[in-house]
Coordinates of C-alpha atoms in Angstrom, one line a residue:
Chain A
X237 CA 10.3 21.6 -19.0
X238 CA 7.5 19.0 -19.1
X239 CA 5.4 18.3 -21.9
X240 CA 3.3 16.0 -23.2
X241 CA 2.9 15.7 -27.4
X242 CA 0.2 13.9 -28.8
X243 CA 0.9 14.1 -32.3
X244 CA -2.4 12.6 -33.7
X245 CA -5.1 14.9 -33.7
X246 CA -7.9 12.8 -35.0
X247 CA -8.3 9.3 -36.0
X248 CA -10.8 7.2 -37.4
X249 CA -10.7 3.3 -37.3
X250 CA -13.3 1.1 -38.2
X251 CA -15.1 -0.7 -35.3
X252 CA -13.6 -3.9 -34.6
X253 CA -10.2 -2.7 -35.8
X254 CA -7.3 -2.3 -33.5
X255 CA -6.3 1.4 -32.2
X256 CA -3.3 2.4 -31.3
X257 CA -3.1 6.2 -30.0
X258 CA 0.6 7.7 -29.9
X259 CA 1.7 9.7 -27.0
X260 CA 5.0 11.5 -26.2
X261 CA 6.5 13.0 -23.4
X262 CA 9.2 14.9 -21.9
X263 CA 10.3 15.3 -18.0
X264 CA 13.1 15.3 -16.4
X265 CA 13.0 12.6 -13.3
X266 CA 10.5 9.4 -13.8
X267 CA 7.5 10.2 -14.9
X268 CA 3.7 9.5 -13.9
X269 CA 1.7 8.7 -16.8
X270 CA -1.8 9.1 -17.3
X271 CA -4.5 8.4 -19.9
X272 CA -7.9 9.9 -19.8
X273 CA -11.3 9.9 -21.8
X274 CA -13.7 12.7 -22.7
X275 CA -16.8 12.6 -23.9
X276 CA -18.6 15.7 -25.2
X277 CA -19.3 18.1 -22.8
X278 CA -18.1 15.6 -20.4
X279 CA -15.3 15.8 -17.5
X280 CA -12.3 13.6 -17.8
X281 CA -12.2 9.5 -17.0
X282 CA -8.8 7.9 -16.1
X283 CA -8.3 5.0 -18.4
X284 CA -5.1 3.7 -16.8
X285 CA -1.9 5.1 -15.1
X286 CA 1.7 4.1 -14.9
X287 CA 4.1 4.2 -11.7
X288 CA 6.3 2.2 -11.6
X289 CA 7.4 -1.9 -12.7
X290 CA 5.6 -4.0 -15.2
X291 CA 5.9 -1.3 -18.1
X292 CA 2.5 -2.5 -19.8
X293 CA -0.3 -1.6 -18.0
X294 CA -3.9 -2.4 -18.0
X295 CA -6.8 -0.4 -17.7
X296 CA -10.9 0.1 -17.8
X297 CA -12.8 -0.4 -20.9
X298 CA -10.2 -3.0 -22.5
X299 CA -7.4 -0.5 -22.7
X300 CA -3.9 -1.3 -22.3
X301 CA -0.6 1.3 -22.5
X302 CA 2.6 0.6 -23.1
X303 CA 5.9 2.6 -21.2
X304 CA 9.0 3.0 -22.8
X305 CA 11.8 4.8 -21.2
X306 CA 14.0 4.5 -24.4
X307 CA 11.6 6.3 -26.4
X308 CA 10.2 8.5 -24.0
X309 CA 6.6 7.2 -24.9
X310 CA 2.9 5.5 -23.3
X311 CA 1.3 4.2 -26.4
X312 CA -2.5 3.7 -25.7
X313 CA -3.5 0.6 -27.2
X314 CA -7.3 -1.3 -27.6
X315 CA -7.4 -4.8 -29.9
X316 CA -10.6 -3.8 -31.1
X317 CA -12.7 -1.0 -31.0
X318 CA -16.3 -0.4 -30.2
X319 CA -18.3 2.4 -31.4
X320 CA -18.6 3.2 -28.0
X321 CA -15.0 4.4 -27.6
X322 CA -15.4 7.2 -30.0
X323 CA -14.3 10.1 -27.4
X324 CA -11.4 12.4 -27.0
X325 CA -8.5 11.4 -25.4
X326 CA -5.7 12.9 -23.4
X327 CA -2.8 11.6 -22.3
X328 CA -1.0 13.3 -19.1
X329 CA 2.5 13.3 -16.9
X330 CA 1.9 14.5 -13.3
X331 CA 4.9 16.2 -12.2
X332 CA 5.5 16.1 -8.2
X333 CA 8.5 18.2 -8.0
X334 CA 6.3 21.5 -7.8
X335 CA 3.5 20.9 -6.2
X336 CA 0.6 18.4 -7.6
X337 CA 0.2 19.6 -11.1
X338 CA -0.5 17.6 -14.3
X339 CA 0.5 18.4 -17.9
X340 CA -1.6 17.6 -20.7
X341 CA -1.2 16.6 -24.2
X342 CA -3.4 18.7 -26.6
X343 CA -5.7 15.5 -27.2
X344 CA -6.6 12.9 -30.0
X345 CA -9.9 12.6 -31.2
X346 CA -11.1 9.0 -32.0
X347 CA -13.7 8.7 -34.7
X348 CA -15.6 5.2 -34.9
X349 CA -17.1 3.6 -38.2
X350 CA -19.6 1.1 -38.6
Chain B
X224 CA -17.7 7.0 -2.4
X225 CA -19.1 9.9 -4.5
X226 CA -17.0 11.6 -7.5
X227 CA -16.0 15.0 -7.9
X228 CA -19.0 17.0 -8.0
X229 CA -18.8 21.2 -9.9
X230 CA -21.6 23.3 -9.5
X231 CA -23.1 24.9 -11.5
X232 CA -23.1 22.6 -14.6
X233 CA -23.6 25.9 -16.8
X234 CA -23.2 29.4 -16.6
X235 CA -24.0 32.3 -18.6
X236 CA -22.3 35.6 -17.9
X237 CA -21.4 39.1 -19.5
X238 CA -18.2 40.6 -20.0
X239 CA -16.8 42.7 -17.2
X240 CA -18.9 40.6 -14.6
X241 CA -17.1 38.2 -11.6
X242 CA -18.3 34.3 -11.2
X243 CA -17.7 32.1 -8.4
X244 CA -17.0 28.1 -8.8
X245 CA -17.4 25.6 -6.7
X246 CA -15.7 21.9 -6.7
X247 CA -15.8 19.5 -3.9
X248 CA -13.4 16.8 -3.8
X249 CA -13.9 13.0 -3.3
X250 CA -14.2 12.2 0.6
X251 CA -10.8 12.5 2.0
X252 CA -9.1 14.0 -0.6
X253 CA -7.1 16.9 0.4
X254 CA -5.8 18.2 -2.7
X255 CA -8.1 20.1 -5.4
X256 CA -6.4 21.2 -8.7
X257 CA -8.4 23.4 -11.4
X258 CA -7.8 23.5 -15.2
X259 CA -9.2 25.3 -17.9
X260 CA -10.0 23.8 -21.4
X261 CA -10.8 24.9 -24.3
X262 CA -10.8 24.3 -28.0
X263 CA -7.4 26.4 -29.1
X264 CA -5.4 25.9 -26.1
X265 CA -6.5 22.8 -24.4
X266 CA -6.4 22.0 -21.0
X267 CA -4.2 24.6 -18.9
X268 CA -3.6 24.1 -15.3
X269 CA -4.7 27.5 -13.1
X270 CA -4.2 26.6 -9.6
X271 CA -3.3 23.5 -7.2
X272 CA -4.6 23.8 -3.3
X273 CA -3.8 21.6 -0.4
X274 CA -4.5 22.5 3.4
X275 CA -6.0 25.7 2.6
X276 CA -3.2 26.9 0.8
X277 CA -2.2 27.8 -2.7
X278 CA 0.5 25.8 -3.6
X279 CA 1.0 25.8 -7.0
X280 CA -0.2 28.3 -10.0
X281 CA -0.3 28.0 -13.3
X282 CA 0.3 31.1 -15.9
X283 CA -3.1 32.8 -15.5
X284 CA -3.8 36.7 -14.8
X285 CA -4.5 37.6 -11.1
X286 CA -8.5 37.3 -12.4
X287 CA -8.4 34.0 -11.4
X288 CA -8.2 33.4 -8.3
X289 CA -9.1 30.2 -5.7
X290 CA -9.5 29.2 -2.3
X291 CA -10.1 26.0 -0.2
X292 CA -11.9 25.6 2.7
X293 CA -11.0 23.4 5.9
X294 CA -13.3 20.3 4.5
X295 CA -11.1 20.4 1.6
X296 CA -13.9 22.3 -0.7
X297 CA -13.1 24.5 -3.3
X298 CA -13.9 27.7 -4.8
X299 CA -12.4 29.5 -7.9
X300 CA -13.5 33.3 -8.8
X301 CA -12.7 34.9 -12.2
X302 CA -13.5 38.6 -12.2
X303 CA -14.0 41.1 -14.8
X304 CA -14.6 38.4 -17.2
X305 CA -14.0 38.6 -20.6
X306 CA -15.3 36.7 -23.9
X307 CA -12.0 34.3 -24.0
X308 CA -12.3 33.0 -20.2
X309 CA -15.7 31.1 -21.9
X310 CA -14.5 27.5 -21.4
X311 CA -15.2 24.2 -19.5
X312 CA -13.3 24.8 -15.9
X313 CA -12.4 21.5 -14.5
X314 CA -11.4 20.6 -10.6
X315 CA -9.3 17.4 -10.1
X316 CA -9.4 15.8 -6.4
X317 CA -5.9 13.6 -5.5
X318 CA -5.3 11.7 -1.8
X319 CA -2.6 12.9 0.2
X320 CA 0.3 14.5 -1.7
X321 CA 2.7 13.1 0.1
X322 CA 1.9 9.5 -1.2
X323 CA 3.9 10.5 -4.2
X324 CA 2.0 8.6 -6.0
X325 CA -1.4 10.5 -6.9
X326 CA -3.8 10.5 -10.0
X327 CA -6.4 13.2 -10.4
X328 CA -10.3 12.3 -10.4
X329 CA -12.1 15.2 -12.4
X330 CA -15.3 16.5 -12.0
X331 CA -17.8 16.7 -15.1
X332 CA -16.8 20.4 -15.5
X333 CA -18.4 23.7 -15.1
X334 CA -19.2 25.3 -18.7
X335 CA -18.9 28.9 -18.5
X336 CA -19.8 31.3 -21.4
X337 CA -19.3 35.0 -21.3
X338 CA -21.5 37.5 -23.5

């Protein structure tokens, strides 16, 4: 079955720092993968997406993720945070194979310090 | 183009009534997907519709229920509601499924409390 495991459920850097955000997954055939942003009582933003090819991928806001088969894994990555970027964030696989339907990982929330 | 728009924003019912939701996709998007989210169990897929038609569901009572209209519009109804359907119901709009390839635009939400 598909699943998506986000096993950090808060953070807190320091603004400036560098942010890494861990996310697993599992699913049978190549996955989609997804990163999204919430911010309170907001709907979701895609950050980036992966496909297919060039496994690092770039998105909005200075965001990059990483895909690694081997480890099953898209890594969400920022050199250095702004205080801006304190949000929740999800990371996603869409799975194709029944219909358009997207699993979510239960979230990390990002805490930014001055 | 314009983004996924949810109306209402907010919504304040009592237990045991219905509620209607609307979502309308982004121009030309023909698939609408809703989810649910809240604080213990995150955010749960209810329902995929493409061309009118249900075509995938996700493991919700037969409360919830959906439709989607020929300009690709959609509707979600919850009735006899009860005090854990409170939650912030998100629609997703994707371009043509057969691409393959799509990514989900959400909509702010529609934040529904029950009393």
């Amino acid at each position: 079955a598909q699943s998506v495991t986000q096993p950090d459920i808060h953070i807190t850097v320091s603004e400036g720092a560098s942010l890494e955000l861990r996310c697993n997954y599992s699913y049978g055939a190549t996955p989609y993968l997804f990163w999204y942003v919430q911010s309170p009582g907001q709907g979701l933003q895609l950050l980036l997406k992966y496909f297919s090819g060039d496994t690092l991928v770039q998105g909005i806001k200075g965001f990059e993720a990483e895909f690694k088969r081997s480890q099953s894994s898209f890594n969400l990555r920022k050199p250095s945070v702004h205080w801006s970027d304190a949000a929740e964030y999800f990371c996603a696989v869409g799975a194709w194979d029944t219909g358009n339907q997207f699993y979510f990982g239960t979230g990390t929330s990002l805490t930014v310090i001055p | 183009k314009a983004g996924v728009t949810q109306t209402p924003r907010y919504l304040i019912k009592t237990r045991g009534q219905q509620v209607t939701l609307s979502c309308s996709p982004i121009s030309g998007h023909r698939s609408v997907s809703w989810y649910q989210q809240t604080p213990g169990q995150g955010l749960q897929f209810l329902f995929e519709y493409f061309s009118e038609t249900q075509r995938n569901k996700g493991n919700f009572p037969g409360r919830f229920s959906g439709r989607q209209f020929s300009n690709s519009r959609s509707e979600m109804n919850v009735s006899t509601l009860e005090l854990g359907d409170s939650a912030l119901y998100l629609c997703a709009s994707s371009p043509d499924p057969m691409s393959g390839q799509e990514t989900q635009y959400f909509g702010p939400g529609t934040r529904l409390l029950v009393l």
